[in-house]
Amino acid sequence: SVNPDLASERQTPSFSVEKLTAWLDGGVEHTRIRRAVVEAIDRDPVFSRENQYFQSQNERYEAAVRKRVHLQKKMHEMGWTENGPEFKDIYRALSGDIAFLLHRIFMRSISMLGSDKQIAKWIPLASQYQLIGSYAQTELGHGTYLQGLETTAVFDIATQEFILNTPKISAMKWWPGDMGRSATHTIVFAQLYVHGKCYGIHPFIVQIRSLQDHSLCPGITAGDIGPKMNFEHIDNGYLMLQNVRIPRENMLNKFCEVQPDGTYVRRGSQKINYFTMTTVRISLMSDEVITPLMKACTIAIRYSVVRRQSKLEPGEQEAKILDYQTQQEKLLPQLAAAYAFHSINNYLEELFDKGYREIQRRNFDTLPELHAFSSGFKAMITQYCTSAVEICLRACGGHGYSSLSGLPSLYTKILASCIYEGENTILLLQTARFLIKCFMAASTGQSVPPSVTYLAAVKPGKCPAKNKLDFLRPDIYTEAYQHMAVRLVSSTAAKLQNLIQSGVKKHEAWNQCTVQLAQAAKAHCHYITVKNFAETVERLETKAGIQKIMKHLCDLFALHGIISNAGDFLHDGYISGAQMDMVTASYLDLLPVVRKNAVPLVDAFDFTDKTLNSALGSYDGQVYQRLYEWAQKSPTNKQMSPAYERYLKPLLHNTLSKL
Amino acid sequence: SVNPDLASERQTPSFSVEKLTAWLDGGVEHTRIRRAVVEAIDRDPVFSRENQYFQSQNERYEAAVRKRVHLQKKMHEMGWTENGPEFKDIYRALSGDIAFLLHRIFMRSISMLGSDKQIAKWIPLASQYQLIGSYAQTELGHGTYLQGLETTAVFDIATQEFILNTPKISAMKWWPGDMGRSATHTIVFAQLYVHGKCYGIHPFIVQIRSLQDHSLCPGITAGDIGPKMNFEHIDNGYLMLQNVRIPRENMLNKFCEVQPDGTYVRRGSQKINYFTMTTVRISLMSDEVITPLMKACTIAIRYSVVRRQSKLEPGEQEAKILDYQTQQEKLLPQLAAAYAFHSINNYLEELFDKGYREIQRRNFDTLPELHAFSSGFKAMITQYCTSAVEICLRACGGHGYSSLSGLPSLYTKILASCIYEGENTILLLQTARFLIKCFMAASTGQSVPPSVTYLAAVKPGKCPAKNKLDFLRPDIYTEAYQHMAVRLVSSTAAKLQNLIQSGVKKHEAWNQCTVQLAQAAKAHCHYITVKNFAETVERLETKAGIQKIMKHLCDLFALHGIISNAGDFLHDGYISGAQMDMVTASYLDLLPVVRKNAVPLVDAFDFTDKTLNSALGSYDGQVYQRLYEWAQKSPTNKQMSPAYERYLKPLLHNTLSKL
């Protein structure tokens, strides 16, 4: 039975939860498909995550491999395919808790960077799991700065082979997923040398383990990098290469090739090598970043209407903690952010699908803008969502800190998204470089990509809001964000120019501006996110109930951002102190409004209890009962610890001196 | 051999590292004692934490018990005592990784709340470990709000016993350390009933396990609450009581007593029951919060001069990442904060020692101020340091995310400090209540405690700084913090009064102000921290080299706080936009200055490699070599996973269909 404190929250939603779910899914039909997938997976005991919080790294790895292998069978049974509409749903239903995730990146790299011949050879093998692929880019001493990679691939014209080597310890491949214990093949990124000349980083297909007995191939040293903050189920690995020879045909050569005589031929921008990474950044946003935030919100908000603490008025029952303004202020902006990022992510995915098609046609024009988008938004969204999940965890007090709440693993996993696929600060600076370039171009009247035309429209002016209600107008707050972003970009551009004109070397000047540049890039992404959310809400006009609540969330997201970055808006007086008080008033007024619909808003995410895997977040709100039941299953309760006989008993029986 | 990139950082410190260490320790003599303790512990293989990152919860618990028992022997051998000067050093050297930490709290509670007779009976037993004590306050459904606890203790006049019960599941004791598997006794906080009348929460000594065979006592259900985000070594437990009878003498009765005839006698403020918690909050600050931040800074800063990435100038070698402004901006303010909090903590410890002596003399006058101090600073410092450790972790990129860096466990452990011993938001609001009260009193001319007299001195005015150098004057920035704190307190007090005057009920009005009240309390603590740091630096005059670098850190801490909370300073124009640019300029100028001494500043914390237990942070900077060596010891590399024969081999050999 549902805890009455949770049930009462579902009595009178101001909108149709079912319709909101369908909107989030992109249509009723998709909701139907997703639910069928989730049901099939939830019912299958092999996919159970019931004991996950009690398992060791070895156990988690084994379970992940078992699930992956079982999934192949299941997909066959159910008629699901890798490219079918169900694929995303499968991953979501499994919470990504399966092995061989890099296999897909391996295949995508070959599809994108390989010739037709290479695709014809490798893709069928990979699709049928006759090999297991990985993607070996990062090295022990080298991460986001790819040009610094030290692994070498020297062309041997005599044998028509490349000879791969790890020249020193810092060049060891380190971190690639599925490589520590599973992969038979990997794509190694290495500096290509032909006739002693270095041609930069190129991708090579290298076999690392025997297909017969899984032993390491000659010249290969590989293993697992050990425990991490999360991802116990993935065998992130290390790899050393000593004179490993691979045939000339194993260099992925759609865009560049070494011909038999050693002639190097390029057929496109070298940047294309990075495009896999660029698209990966966007493709991971939904599953690895936004979905976890949605889960954290679901857990924290459901718990916050079940948990009671202290009294709002003397003599009354203890209050639900979500009735406290401070709790609302912690959780509801994170809920709004989940919807805001869901919306911008849809926009980015469309943009990248279009971009991908262009690039397949060898039109590279949109690459700089796509790169700026993927870098900046990856950094901004991962950082925001990581903080948001942490806020959800902390907002659940002690029980949030228990692994059984599900929040610790959500947090430790999402945190990695700030680091992998490009360190966030470096990514922000790449976006900043694009913004400064576009700002300079725009200010001399040159044309710039559509996403940054606003930079040309620098107007001083003041915010026209006269009362707190004006701050519920999307035009007012979107304009404020735009003004702030332009100010940060233009003032940093000015600082940069002043430094250079005063004789500081270009690179040193850039370094001296990077703190502000990163801030400007974030402001740009924040502005685009607010604008996009407001436009999305605008387009919802026919679905009245949903539009109204989404409008509240959009307002809340926007005003929360203004308050959190108040200094940036107050700095040049665009928003005055008195107006900031109006923002605060409107913001605080919104909290109880959104709070009324908080549970329906997380119900709409439509996570099953098995997907959430949380003692605090279940649909029925039986929090305390579940914590108690789950705790009893812990291996720490399975038997009396040997510590008693060995240490405790002698201590208590005062035989300490004889120990 | 020391990595040359790290060695070069130690060439020309602007101060004596050894002298700074002595200052941090509180004198040369203490440094000597501490180093002797650390050496004895580091050398003893029983205390090794070498394989800690690979251990399960059961293994960690067993190791923690083993270490605790061994420690008793060691203390005896070395002549160390619980109350001796070495105790703090022992705990630090062990990184708190031992069992029975609650035993000390058990003893402290008895010493503080027990009668002389009770002390005479229990303290010797506890000191000699003839019992193991715990402290059972928190319940499954009740945390910081002690009045809400549901466990009952009913006085049975016939037998002269208290009958303890857990009336429902939410009343189960949950979280107490050492209770899940170890403790034989615990202090249970329960609602006292005599003749049907409830007298509120009181502490009772209850035996829960047999001293003979460690089996649970009649009426007791207890166990371990399962996995948590950290603290694998501690058996946080649950406890249910069913008609458990204890003698009348087991209620701790220094301040209140139930006499044989059922008469209830009180001999002091009821608040005294909370004073244990108040002192615990302060006493944990150094070991659990500030030391971990110092460790995180040591690891991240040493790594940041060894790690090289990208180029600052084309053609050059890749740069040390600490030479990037963005990396300096991440790490150096955290380093400054570690010193700032070390300084305020010394101040708080002195204050509490004095307070404790007063209370022993039954003078309760300073209780409200001490309570406000302990609440606010506990919340502010734990929150700040937790974020700071997270910044250090993220600043180390992928390798920071590896457990072997030591940063994940520092982070997951310090995070708990935001939750235990009082949830931070609630604590901030308790401080805010004190501030509002004092502000009201001060504005009607009444006298207020010394720490808040500044609230009476509300002056409008503007910041007098004329150029960026003015912001390196402690009087200028301390004044700015003071102004800001007063403004936040006074404006929230005004809002509160307005609401009440407009007819909103008092409790509802309070709730509507809590977001701003919490912010005001934080501002107050931030101000006191800056002021205290500036005064500490002032007093350092004779030790010139140290004073100079501490002055830089104080400036950095203060200016970083202004920039991070820019909105609060700009709001009423006390600091103008132009002045904020000066703050930013001064702040950015300070980064390279502090950066030059960054390694000596963390070396001064004087952690041994064994204490740090980090592949990234060792004194010799051999980061990559150590990561590789440690990874090879991981259990994930000990043997081929059974997953190969079971799942992988059939998959690769295409026997999937036969599975």
Coordinates of C-alpha atoms in Angstrom, one line a residue, chain A residues 471 477 480-481 526 557-567 569 575 580 583:
Chain A
F471 CA 10.3 38.7 -13.8
Y477 CA 14.7 37.2 -18.1
A480 CA 18.8 39.7 -18.9
Y481 CA 20.7 36.4 -19.6
H526 CA 23.2 29.2 -19.6
F557 CA 15.1 27.7 -13.6
A558 CA 15.7 31.2 -15.0
L559 CA 15.3 33.1 -11.7
H560 CA 17.3 30.5 -9.8
G561 CA 20.1 31.1 -12.3
I562 CA 19.9 34.9 -11.8
I563 CA 20.0 34.6 -8.0
S564 CA 22.9 32.1 -8.1
N565 CA 24.9 34.4 -10.3
A566 CA 23.6 37.6 -8.9
G567 CA 26.9 39.3 -9.2
F569 CA 23.6 40.6 -13.4
I575 CA 19.6 44.6 -12.9
M580 CA 17.2 41.7 -7.5
V583 CA 13.7 38.4 -8.6

